[in-house]
Amino acid sequence: MICRKLRIAGLLIEVNGTFLPTLRRTSTRGGDFRGRSKTLKQRDFIAASADQNVIWVDPLSITRQLGSKWPVGQEKLARLRRLLPGPVVNLVRSPIKRAEPFEIPRRFLDRTMRVEDTRRHQRLENLLATRDGPRRSLWFTELTGDLQRKGVAYYKTRPLRSEAEIDAFLHQMIALADALATRGFDPRATGYESTAVIDADGMLVKTGSGNHRFCLARLVGLRRFPVQIVGAHEDWLRANVAAPVTVEAVIDCLPAVAARHAAPEQPQEACA
């Protein structure tokens, strides 16, 4: 039944290498099943990079936000949600994310927005503007609204069950901003959690993880902030990395990407 629906959606081949083995592991031989992509996967790139994929930049030089660091997988999941019950889609969520390619088709990077226009950035900017009384902030109003309607508010998966807990959480965010302003970013505290992808012109686009710290770093004027590269526009790869794309070849190009951000008015230097 499930497989028939996926075939109707034109998705069976796309997720065959992730969905079917999840449900019927004995149907694969040595893990070599039909439909497996031979391109570089995001997770393989991250694992093999060993932090060599981290670039330190002025966070203000990153001006665009994509959203998910799994744009290809998110599109597949959205299509599945229109056809299948949530619990069934949840079965394939992790495998689809593991199959995320490093090379990002151009249509996904046409969907970016200005960092300043994201709701997250606006909440944090307003919070810092009302730091002497965060109960006056837009974020406090939003969270207490959720609390009144649902009996609990959430920051990500963290439950906030009272106005006092919301107030304490907002003070923690202000303290985080102060720590970034006075001590800079300390990777020993969180690791390199903030992620970005390389656009066609060699400029970085913010994605996925570490967005609150990234926005706070911009707002407090921090000049050095690390981002972990987790993908690249297909046109940038074609122009800078010979096929087949390898981890080593991409890492060799990252100094040129860092230099591009140090002088964004200049075209990207050739990769070494």
Coordinates of C-alpha atoms in Angstrom, one line a residue:
M1 CA 0.0 0.0 0.0
I2 CA 2.7 2.4 1.0
C3 CA 4.9 1.5 -1.9
R4 CA 2.1 1.9 -4.3
K5 CA 1.4 5.4 -3.1
L6 CA 5.0 6.3 -3.4
R7 CA 5.1 5.0 -6.9
I8 CA 2.0 7.0 -7.8
A9 CA 3.8 10.1 -6.4
G10 CA 6.8 9.4 -8.6
L11 CA 8.9 9.0 -5.5
L12 CA 9.6 5.3 -5.3
I13 CA 13.0 5.5 -7.0
E14 CA 13.9 8.7 -5.2
V15 CA 13.4 7.1 -1.7
N16 CA 13.8 3.5 -2.6
G17 CA 17.3 3.5 -1.2
T18 CA 16.2 4.9 2.1
F19 CA 12.6 3.9 2.6
L20 CA 12.5 0.2 1.6
P21 CA 15.6 -0.8 3.6
T22 CA 14.1 0.9 6.6
L23 CA 11.1 -1.4 6.4
R24 CA 12.7 -4.5 4.9
R25 CA 16.4 -4.6 5.6
T26 CA 16.6 -8.3 4.4
S27 CA 15.7 -7.2 0.9
T28 CA 19.0 -5.5 0.3
R29 CA 22.2 -7.4 -0.6
G30 CA 25.3 -6.0 1.0
G31 CA 23.6 -2.6 1.3
D32 CA 23.7 -2.2 -2.5
F33 CA 20.1 -1.4 -3.4
R34 CA 18.7 0.1 -6.6
G35 CA 18.4 3.9 -6.6
R36 CA 21.3 4.7 -4.3
S37 CA 22.9 8.0 -5.2
K38 CA 26.6 7.8 -6.2
T39 CA 27.0 11.6 -5.5
L40 CA 28.7 13.1 -2.5
K41 CA 26.3 13.1 0.5
Q42 CA 26.2 15.9 3.0
R43 CA 26.7 13.6 6.0
D44 CA 29.7 12.0 4.4
F45 CA 31.3 15.4 3.6
I46 CA 30.8 16.5 7.2
A47 CA 32.1 13.3 8.7
A48 CA 35.2 13.3 6.5
S49 CA 36.0 17.0 6.9
A50 CA 36.9 16.8 10.6
D51 CA 36.2 20.6 11.0
Q52 CA 38.2 21.5 8.0
N53 CA 34.8 22.6 6.5
V54 CA 34.6 25.4 9.1
I55 CA 35.1 29.0 7.9
W56 CA 35.4 32.0 10.2
V57 CA 33.7 35.1 8.8
D58 CA 32.2 38.4 9.7
P59 CA 28.6 37.2 10.3
L60 CA 27.3 40.5 8.6
S61 CA 28.9 39.3 5.4
I62 CA 26.3 36.5 5.3
T63 CA 23.2 38.3 4.2
R64 CA 20.9 35.5 3.0
Q65 CA 19.0 32.7 4.8
L66 CA 17.9 29.5 3.2
G67 CA 16.3 27.8 6.2
S68 CA 16.8 24.0 6.3
K69 CA 20.2 22.5 5.8
W70 CA 18.4 19.6 4.1
P71 CA 16.5 21.5 1.3
V72 CA 16.3 18.5 -1.0
G73 CA 15.1 16.2 1.7
Q74 CA 12.6 18.7 3.0
E75 CA 11.0 18.9 -0.4
K76 CA 10.7 15.1 -0.6
L77 CA 9.2 15.0 2.9
A78 CA 6.7 17.8 2.0
R79 CA 5.5 15.8 -1.0
L80 CA 5.1 12.6 1.1
R81 CA 3.1 14.5 3.8
R82 CA 0.5 15.3 1.1
L83 CA 0.0 11.6 0.5
L84 CA 0.8 9.7 3.7
P85 CA 0.0 9.8 7.4
G86 CA 2.5 11.6 9.6
P87 CA 3.7 8.5 11.4
V88 CA 4.5 6.8 8.1
V89 CA 6.4 9.9 6.9
N90 CA 8.3 9.9 10.2
L91 CA 9.7 6.4 9.3
V92 CA 11.6 7.8 6.4
R93 CA 12.5 11.2 7.8
S94 CA 16.0 10.2 9.0
P95 CA 16.9 8.1 6.0
I96 CA 15.9 10.9 3.6
K97 CA 18.0 13.4 5.6
R98 CA 20.9 11.0 5.5
A99 CA 20.6 10.9 1.7
E100 CA 20.9 14.7 1.4
P101 CA 23.3 15.5 -1.4
F102 CA 26.2 18.0 -0.9
E103 CA 25.4 19.5 -4.4
I104 CA 22.3 21.7 -4.2
P105 CA 20.1 22.2 -7.3
R106 CA 19.8 25.9 -8.2
R107 CA 16.1 26.1 -7.6
F108 CA 16.5 25.7 -3.9
L109 CA 18.9 28.6 -3.6
D110 CA 16.4 30.8 -5.5
R111 CA 14.3 30.7 -2.3
T112 CA 16.5 32.6 0.1
M113 CA 15.5 35.6 2.1
R114 CA 17.4 38.4 3.9
V115 CA 18.6 37.4 7.3
E116 CA 17.1 40.6 8.7
D117 CA 13.7 39.6 7.4
T118 CA 13.6 36.3 9.3
R119 CA 11.3 36.2 12.3
R120 CA 14.1 34.8 14.4
H121 CA 16.4 37.8 13.7
Q122 CA 13.5 40.2 14.3
R123 CA 12.6 38.6 17.7
L124 CA 16.2 38.8 18.9
E125 CA 16.7 42.3 17.7
N126 CA 13.6 43.4 19.6
L127 CA 14.7 41.4 22.7
L128 CA 18.0 43.2 22.8
A129 CA 16.3 46.5 22.4
T130 CA 14.1 45.7 25.4
R131 CA 16.8 44.0 27.5
D132 CA 16.0 46.2 30.5
G133 CA 12.5 44.7 30.6
P134 CA 12.2 41.6 28.4
R135 CA 8.6 41.2 29.3
R136 CA 8.0 44.1 26.9
S137 CA 9.5 42.1 24.1
L138 CA 7.7 40.7 21.1
W139 CA 9.1 37.3 21.9
F140 CA 7.6 37.4 25.4
T141 CA 4.3 38.3 23.9
E142 CA 4.4 35.4 21.5
L143 CA 5.5 32.9 24.0
T144 CA 2.9 33.9 26.6
G145 CA 0.3 33.8 23.9
D146 CA 1.2 30.1 23.2
L147 CA 1.2 29.5 27.0
Q148 CA -2.4 30.8 27.3
R149 CA -3.7 28.9 24.3
K150 CA -1.9 25.6 24.8
G151 CA -0.9 25.5 28.4
V152 CA 2.8 25.4 27.4
A153 CA 5.1 27.3 25.2
Y154 CA 8.3 25.9 23.5
Y155 CA 11.7 27.1 22.5
K156 CA 12.6 24.4 20.1
T157 CA 11.9 21.3 22.2
R158 CA 12.3 23.1 25.6
P159 CA 8.9 23.5 27.4
L160 CA 8.2 26.8 29.1
R161 CA 5.3 26.3 31.5
S162 CA 4.9 29.7 33.1
E163 CA 5.6 33.4 32.6
A164 CA 8.4 33.1 35.1
E165 CA 10.1 30.3 33.0
I166 CA 9.6 32.4 29.8
D167 CA 11.2 35.4 31.6
A168 CA 14.1 33.4 32.8
F169 CA 14.7 31.9 29.3
L170 CA 14.7 35.4 27.7
H171 CA 17.3 36.6 30.3
Q172 CA 19.4 33.6 29.3
M173 CA 19.3 34.7 25.6
I174 CA 20.4 38.2 26.7
A175 CA 23.2 36.7 28.7
L176 CA 24.3 34.7 25.7
A177 CA 24.4 37.9 23.6
D178 CA 26.5 39.5 26.3
A179 CA 28.9 36.6 26.3
L180 CA 29.3 36.7 22.6
A181 CA 30.0 40.5 22.7
T182 CA 32.6 40.2 25.5
R183 CA 34.3 36.9 24.8
G184 CA 33.5 36.0 21.2
F185 CA 32.4 32.6 20.0
D186 CA 33.8 29.7 22.0
P187 CA 33.5 26.4 20.0
R188 CA 34.3 24.5 23.2
A189 CA 30.8 25.4 24.5
T190 CA 28.7 24.1 21.5
G191 CA 31.1 22.9 18.8
Y192 CA 30.7 24.3 15.3
E193 CA 26.9 24.0 15.1
S194 CA 26.1 26.9 12.7
T195 CA 25.8 25.7 9.1
A196 CA 25.9 27.4 5.7
V197 CA 26.0 26.6 2.0
I198 CA 27.9 28.1 -0.8
D199 CA 25.9 30.0 -3.4
A200 CA 26.6 30.2 -7.1
D201 CA 28.8 33.3 -6.7
G202 CA 30.9 31.9 -3.9
M203 CA 29.0 33.8 -1.1
L204 CA 27.7 31.9 1.9
V205 CA 24.0 31.4 2.7
K206 CA 23.0 30.6 6.2
T207 CA 21.1 27.4 6.8
G208 CA 19.8 25.1 9.5
S209 CA 21.6 24.8 12.9
G210 CA 23.0 27.5 15.2
N211 CA 20.8 30.3 13.9
H212 CA 20.1 32.0 17.2
R213 CA 23.8 32.3 18.0
F214 CA 24.5 33.5 14.4
C215 CA 21.8 36.2 14.6
L216 CA 23.0 37.3 18.1
A217 CA 26.6 37.5 16.7
R218 CA 25.4 39.8 14.0
L219 CA 23.4 42.0 16.4
V220 CA 26.2 42.5 18.9
G221 CA 28.8 43.3 16.2
L222 CA 30.9 40.2 16.5
R223 CA 33.5 40.2 13.7
R224 CA 34.5 36.5 13.7
F225 CA 32.0 33.7 13.7
P226 CA 32.4 30.1 12.5
V227 CA 30.1 28.4 10.0
Q228 CA 30.3 24.8 9.0
I229 CA 29.9 24.3 5.2
V230 CA 27.4 21.6 4.5
G231 CA 26.5 22.1 0.8
A232 CA 27.2 24.1 -2.4
H233 CA 25.2 25.4 -5.3
E234 CA 25.5 23.1 -8.4
D235 CA 26.8 26.0 -10.5
W236 CA 29.6 26.8 -8.0
L237 CA 30.7 23.2 -8.0
R238 CA 30.8 23.0 -11.7
A239 CA 32.9 26.2 -12.0
N240 CA 35.3 25.3 -9.2
V241 CA 35.5 21.6 -8.6
A242 CA 36.3 19.0 -11.2
A243 CA 33.9 16.0 -11.3
P244 CA 33.6 13.7 -9.5
V245 CA 33.2 16.1 -6.5
T246 CA 35.4 15.0 -3.6
V247 CA 35.7 16.2 0.0
E248 CA 39.3 17.1 -0.5
A249 CA 38.6 19.2 -3.7
V250 CA 35.9 21.2 -1.9
I251 CA 38.0 21.8 1.2
D252 CA 40.8 23.1 -1.1
C253 CA 38.4 25.8 -2.3
L254 CA 37.2 27.0 1.1
P255 CA 40.1 29.5 1.6
A256 CA 38.9 31.2 -1.6
V257 CA 35.4 31.3 -0.2
A258 CA 36.7 32.8 3.0
A259 CA 38.6 35.4 1.0
R260 CA 35.5 36.3 -0.9
H261 CA 33.7 37.1 2.3
A262 CA 36.6 39.2 3.5
A263 CA 36.3 41.3 0.4
P264 CA 32.7 40.6 -1.0
E265 CA 33.1 43.3 -3.7
Q266 CA 35.8 41.2 -5.3
P267 CA 35.1 38.2 -7.5
Q268 CA 36.1 34.8 -6.0
E269 CA 39.7 33.8 -6.4
A270 CA 40.5 30.6 -8.3
C271 CA 40.7 27.5 -6.1
A272 CA 44.1 26.3 -5.3

